[in-house]
């Protein structure tokens, strides 16, 4: 993942190579220690460090950074007219006409509201940093724990992991816990010269021929959305199906944790997660996994009924 976006390894705060998943009934499964290859890990980066690096890199490549609050986006009625961004910077209101808008401004996106992208399901996530002494968290050096169950998070899970130093910590590091869940897809993510996706820079450059041509909806859909769907669409559809089956109840979560004890499930999960694409499995192993999944769901449902 670091190589894909050319992120220096020096920015990595912690490398997770082991996971521990705990079910609503406290069934505990160790995940990854036997299935990850020596060079594979999940890099953990602090958002403030990564964001600062990305901003600096954008500036060094010619971007004009404006620290501001966007308050309004006026969508043109004619294809030849520009979008107009209204923002406040230094207690002063400004307007900026632009050809293309990339709405990478989070779940409560002002851009999404302005272009009528529709509603989508979301969950609120929160994080807490706890100060600790290093020796108290040695076991978490390369370990992350995942708690599933409505007692921890009504929307599925909570994490416990370490960072090298919480911002407010005076000594030692920070242990972070986050509870949250999954979002949905909006009705429209592209219309005219606007798009609700973050990593579209290369597609815009290609479609505009380096800034010499106007970019429209068709160019963005063919240049980015089609390519994105071919690369990642299958994986996200699979994850959506997984969410529907296992995330909606504690008995479904119980079955998921039981399944995670299988090394084949672990290997397929990590390879799909690390490389963001569906991994071709073994026909026999897939059949066995499907049968075991059904058994786990049945057992978990029976246990909940008892």
Coordinates of C-alpha atoms in Angstrom, one line a residue:
X1 CA 0.0 0.0 0.0
X2 CA 2.9 2.4 0.7
X3 CA 4.4 1.8 -2.7
X4 CA 1.1 2.4 -4.5
X5 CA 1.0 6.0 -3.3
X6 CA 4.7 6.4 -2.9
X7 CA 4.5 7.0 0.9
X8 CA 8.0 6.8 2.6
X9 CA 8.3 4.0 5.1
X10 CA 9.7 6.6 7.6
X11 CA 6.1 7.9 8.1
X12 CA 4.9 4.6 9.4
X13 CA 4.1 4.8 13.1
X14 CA 3.6 1.1 13.7
X15 CA 3.6 -2.0 11.6
X16 CA 0.9 -4.5 12.6
X17 CA 1.7 -8.1 11.9
X18 CA -0.7 -9.8 14.3
X19 CA -4.4 -9.3 15.0
X20 CA -6.5 -10.6 17.8
X21 CA -10.3 -10.7 17.2
X22 CA -12.7 -11.0 20.1
X23 CA -16.3 -12.0 19.7
X24 CA -19.4 -10.9 21.7
X25 CA -19.1 -14.1 23.8
X26 CA -15.3 -13.5 24.3
X27 CA -14.2 -16.1 21.8
X28 CA -10.7 -15.0 20.9
X29 CA -8.9 -15.8 17.6
X30 CA -5.3 -14.9 16.7
X31 CA -5.2 -13.7 13.2
X32 CA -2.2 -13.3 10.8
X33 CA 0.8 -14.5 12.7
X34 CA 0.9 -17.7 10.6
X35 CA -0.4 -16.4 7.3
X36 CA 1.4 -13.1 6.7
X37 CA 4.6 -13.3 4.6
X38 CA 7.8 -11.8 6.2
X39 CA 7.6 -8.6 4.2
X40 CA 3.9 -8.1 4.7
X41 CA 2.4 -5.8 7.3
X42 CA -0.4 -3.3 7.9
X43 CA 1.2 0.1 8.1
X44 CA -0.4 2.4 10.8
X45 CA 0.1 6.1 10.1
X46 CA -1.1 9.1 12.2
X47 CA -3.4 11.3 10.1
X48 CA -1.8 14.6 11.0
X49 CA 1.6 13.2 9.9
X50 CA 0.3 11.8 6.6
X51 CA -1.8 14.8 5.8
X52 CA 1.1 17.2 6.3
X53 CA 3.3 15.1 4.1
X54 CA 0.7 14.9 1.3
X55 CA 0.1 18.7 1.4
X56 CA 3.8 19.4 1.3
X57 CA 4.2 17.0 -1.7
X58 CA 1.3 18.6 -3.5
X59 CA 2.9 22.1 -3.1
X60 CA 6.3 20.8 -4.3
X61 CA 4.6 19.6 -7.4
X62 CA 3.0 22.9 -8.2
X63 CA -0.3 22.9 -6.2
X64 CA -1.5 26.2 -4.8
X65 CA -2.5 25.5 -1.2
X66 CA -5.2 27.7 0.4
X67 CA -6.0 27.2 4.1
X68 CA -9.7 28.0 4.2
X69 CA -13.3 26.9 5.0
X70 CA -15.4 26.2 1.9
X71 CA -18.9 27.6 2.5
X72 CA -20.5 27.2 -0.9
X73 CA -20.2 25.6 -4.3
X74 CA -22.1 27.1 -7.3
X75 CA -22.7 24.5 -10.0
X76 CA -22.8 26.0 -13.5
X77 CA -26.0 25.7 -15.6
X78 CA -24.0 25.8 -18.8
X79 CA -21.1 23.4 -19.7
X80 CA -19.0 26.4 -20.7
X81 CA -19.3 28.2 -17.4
X82 CA -17.0 27.5 -14.4
X83 CA -17.8 26.2 -11.0
X84 CA -17.5 28.9 -8.4
X85 CA -16.1 28.0 -5.0
X86 CA -16.8 30.4 -2.1
X87 CA -14.5 30.1 0.9
X88 CA -13.4 32.0 4.0
X89 CA -9.7 32.6 4.5
X90 CA -8.2 35.0 7.1
X91 CA -11.7 36.2 8.1
X92 CA -12.3 37.3 4.5
X93 CA -14.7 35.8 1.9
X94 CA -13.3 34.8 -1.4
X95 CA -14.6 33.3 -4.6
X96 CA -12.7 31.1 -7.0
X97 CA -13.8 30.0 -10.5
X98 CA -12.6 26.5 -11.4
X99 CA -13.0 24.0 -14.3
X100 CA -13.1 20.8 -12.2
X101 CA -14.1 20.1 -8.6
X102 CA -12.9 17.0 -6.7
X103 CA -15.0 16.5 -3.6
X104 CA -12.7 14.8 -1.2
X105 CA -14.2 16.6 1.8
X106 CA -15.4 13.8 4.0
X107 CA -18.7 12.1 4.8
X108 CA -20.6 15.4 5.4
X109 CA -19.4 16.8 2.1
X110 CA -20.5 20.3 1.1
X111 CA -19.6 19.4 -2.5
X112 CA -21.9 16.3 -2.4
X113 CA -24.8 18.5 -1.1
X114 CA -24.1 21.1 -3.8
X115 CA -24.3 18.7 -6.7
X116 CA -27.2 16.7 -5.3
X117 CA -25.3 13.4 -4.9
X118 CA -28.0 11.9 -2.7
X119 CA -28.0 10.4 0.8
X120 CA -26.0 7.4 2.0
X121 CA -25.7 5.4 5.1
X122 CA -22.9 6.2 7.5
X123 CA -21.7 5.6 11.1
X124 CA -20.0 7.9 13.5
X125 CA -16.5 6.8 14.5
X126 CA -14.6 8.1 17.5
X127 CA -11.1 7.7 18.8
X128 CA -9.6 8.1 22.3
X129 CA -5.9 8.3 23.1
X130 CA -4.7 7.0 26.4
X131 CA -1.3 7.8 27.9
X132 CA 0.8 4.8 29.0
X133 CA 4.3 3.7 29.8
X134 CA 6.1 1.8 27.1
X135 CA 6.5 -1.4 29.2
X136 CA 2.8 -1.6 29.8
X137 CA 2.1 -2.0 26.1
X138 CA 5.0 -4.2 24.9
X139 CA 2.6 -6.9 23.9
X140 CA 1.0 -4.4 21.4
X141 CA 4.2 -3.6 19.6
X142 CA 3.0 -5.3 16.4
X143 CA -0.5 -6.3 17.6
X144 CA -3.9 -4.8 17.1
X145 CA -7.0 -6.1 18.8
X146 CA -10.5 -5.9 17.3
X147 CA -13.6 -6.2 19.4
X148 CA -16.9 -7.0 17.7
X149 CA -20.2 -6.8 19.4
X150 CA -22.9 -4.3 20.2
X151 CA -21.5 -3.7 23.7
X152 CA -18.4 -2.2 22.1
X153 CA -19.9 -0.6 19.0
X154 CA -23.5 -0.9 17.8
X155 CA -22.2 -0.7 14.2
X156 CA -19.8 -3.6 14.5
X157 CA -16.3 -3.1 15.9
X158 CA -13.7 -1.3 18.0
X159 CA -9.9 -1.3 17.7
X160 CA -7.1 -1.1 20.2
X161 CA -3.7 -0.3 18.9
X162 CA -0.6 1.7 19.8
X163 CA 1.0 4.8 18.4
X164 CA 4.5 6.0 19.2
X165 CA 3.1 9.1 21.0
X166 CA -0.3 10.5 21.6
X167 CA -0.3 14.3 20.9
X168 CA -1.1 15.1 24.5
X169 CA 1.0 12.4 26.1
X170 CA 3.9 13.5 28.3
X171 CA 5.7 10.2 28.3
X172 CA 5.4 6.8 26.6
X173 CA 3.0 6.3 23.7
X174 CA -0.7 6.4 23.1
X175 CA -3.1 3.5 22.9
X176 CA -5.9 4.3 20.5
X177 CA -9.4 2.8 20.5
X178 CA -11.9 3.5 17.7
X179 CA -15.4 2.5 17.3
X180 CA -17.3 2.9 14.1
X181 CA -18.6 1.2 11.1
X182 CA -19.2 1.2 7.4
X183 CA -20.4 3.8 4.9
X184 CA -22.5 3.4 1.8
X185 CA -22.3 4.6 -1.8
X186 CA -24.0 7.8 -2.9
X187 CA -26.5 7.8 -5.7
X188 CA -24.3 9.9 -7.9
X189 CA -20.5 10.4 -7.6
X190 CA -19.9 12.2 -10.8
X191 CA -21.8 14.9 -12.7
X192 CA -20.4 17.4 -15.2
X193 CA -16.9 18.4 -14.1
X194 CA -17.3 17.3 -10.5
X195 CA -16.5 14.0 -8.9
X196 CA -16.8 12.6 -5.3
X197 CA -13.5 10.7 -5.2
X198 CA -10.1 11.5 -3.8
X199 CA -7.4 10.0 -6.0
X200 CA -8.4 11.3 -9.4
X201 CA -5.5 13.5 -10.3
X202 CA -4.0 11.3 -12.9
X203 CA -7.4 10.8 -14.6
X204 CA -8.0 14.5 -14.7
X205 CA -4.5 15.2 -16.2
X206 CA -5.1 12.5 -18.9
X207 CA -8.6 13.7 -19.8
X208 CA -7.6 17.4 -19.9
X209 CA -4.4 16.6 -21.9
X210 CA -2.3 18.3 -19.3
X211 CA -4.8 21.1 -18.7
X212 CA -5.3 22.1 -22.3
X213 CA -8.8 20.7 -22.7
X214 CA -12.0 21.0 -20.6
X215 CA -13.0 17.9 -18.6
X216 CA -16.6 16.7 -18.7
X217 CA -18.6 14.0 -17.1
X218 CA -18.0 11.4 -19.8
X219 CA -14.2 11.8 -19.5
X220 CA -14.3 11.4 -15.8
X221 CA -16.5 8.4 -15.8
X222 CA -14.5 6.7 -18.5
X223 CA -11.1 7.8 -17.2
X224 CA -11.6 7.2 -13.5
X225 CA -14.8 5.5 -12.4
X226 CA -14.6 2.7 -15.0
X227 CA -11.0 2.1 -14.2
X228 CA -11.7 2.2 -10.5
X229 CA -14.6 -0.3 -10.8
X230 CA -12.5 -2.7 -12.8
X231 CA -9.7 -2.6 -10.2
X232 CA -11.7 -2.5 -7.0
X233 CA -15.4 -2.9 -7.7
X234 CA -15.5 -6.6 -7.1
X235 CA -13.7 -6.3 -3.8
X236 CA -16.1 -3.6 -2.5
X237 CA -19.2 -5.6 -3.7
X238 CA -17.8 -8.6 -1.8
X239 CA -17.2 -6.5 1.3
X240 CA -20.8 -5.1 1.1
X241 CA -22.1 -8.7 1.0
X242 CA -20.0 -9.6 3.9
X243 CA -21.3 -6.7 5.9
X244 CA -24.9 -7.7 5.1
X245 CA -24.4 -11.3 6.3
X246 CA -22.2 -10.8 9.4
X247 CA -22.4 -7.3 10.7
X248 CA -26.0 -6.9 11.5
X249 CA -26.3 -9.0 14.7
X250 CA -24.1 -10.3 17.4
X251 CA -24.7 -13.9 16.3
X252 CA -23.4 -13.0 12.8
X253 CA -20.3 -11.4 14.4
X254 CA -19.9 -14.5 16.5
X255 CA -19.9 -16.7 13.4
X256 CA -17.4 -14.3 11.7
X257 CA -14.9 -14.6 14.5
X258 CA -15.2 -18.4 14.5
X259 CA -14.5 -18.4 10.8
X260 CA -11.4 -16.3 11.3
X261 CA -9.7 -19.2 13.1
X262 CA -9.3 -20.9 9.7
X263 CA -5.9 -20.3 8.2
X264 CA -7.3 -20.3 4.6
X265 CA -9.8 -17.6 5.6
X266 CA -7.0 -15.6 7.1
X267 CA -4.7 -15.9 4.1
X268 CA -7.4 -14.9 1.6
X269 CA -8.5 -12.0 3.8
X270 CA -5.1 -10.6 4.2
X271 CA -4.2 -10.9 0.6
X272 CA -7.4 -9.2 -0.5
X273 CA -7.0 -6.5 2.2
X274 CA -3.4 -5.7 1.5
X275 CA -3.6 -5.7 -2.3
X276 CA -7.3 -4.5 -2.6
X277 CA -8.3 -7.1 -5.2
X278 CA -10.2 -10.3 -5.2
X279 CA -7.8 -13.2 -4.8
X280 CA -8.4 -16.4 -6.8
X281 CA -8.7 -19.2 -4.4
X282 CA -8.7 -23.0 -4.5
X283 CA -12.0 -24.6 -5.7
X284 CA -11.9 -27.3 -3.0
X285 CA -10.8 -24.8 -0.2
X286 CA -13.6 -22.4 -1.3
X287 CA -16.2 -25.1 -1.1
X288 CA -14.9 -26.1 2.4
X289 CA -14.9 -22.5 3.5
X290 CA -18.5 -22.1 2.3
X291 CA -19.6 -25.2 4.2
X292 CA -17.8 -24.1 7.3
X293 CA -19.3 -20.6 7.0
X294 CA -22.8 -22.1 7.0
X295 CA -22.0 -24.2 10.0
X296 CA -20.6 -21.2 11.9
X297 CA -23.8 -19.2 11.2
X298 CA -26.0 -22.1 12.3
X299 CA -24.1 -22.7 15.5
X300 CA -24.0 -19.0 16.4
X301 CA -27.7 -18.6 15.8
X302 CA -28.4 -21.7 18.0
X303 CA -26.2 -20.4 20.8
X304 CA -27.9 -17.0 20.7
X305 CA -31.3 -18.7 21.0
X306 CA -30.1 -20.7 24.0

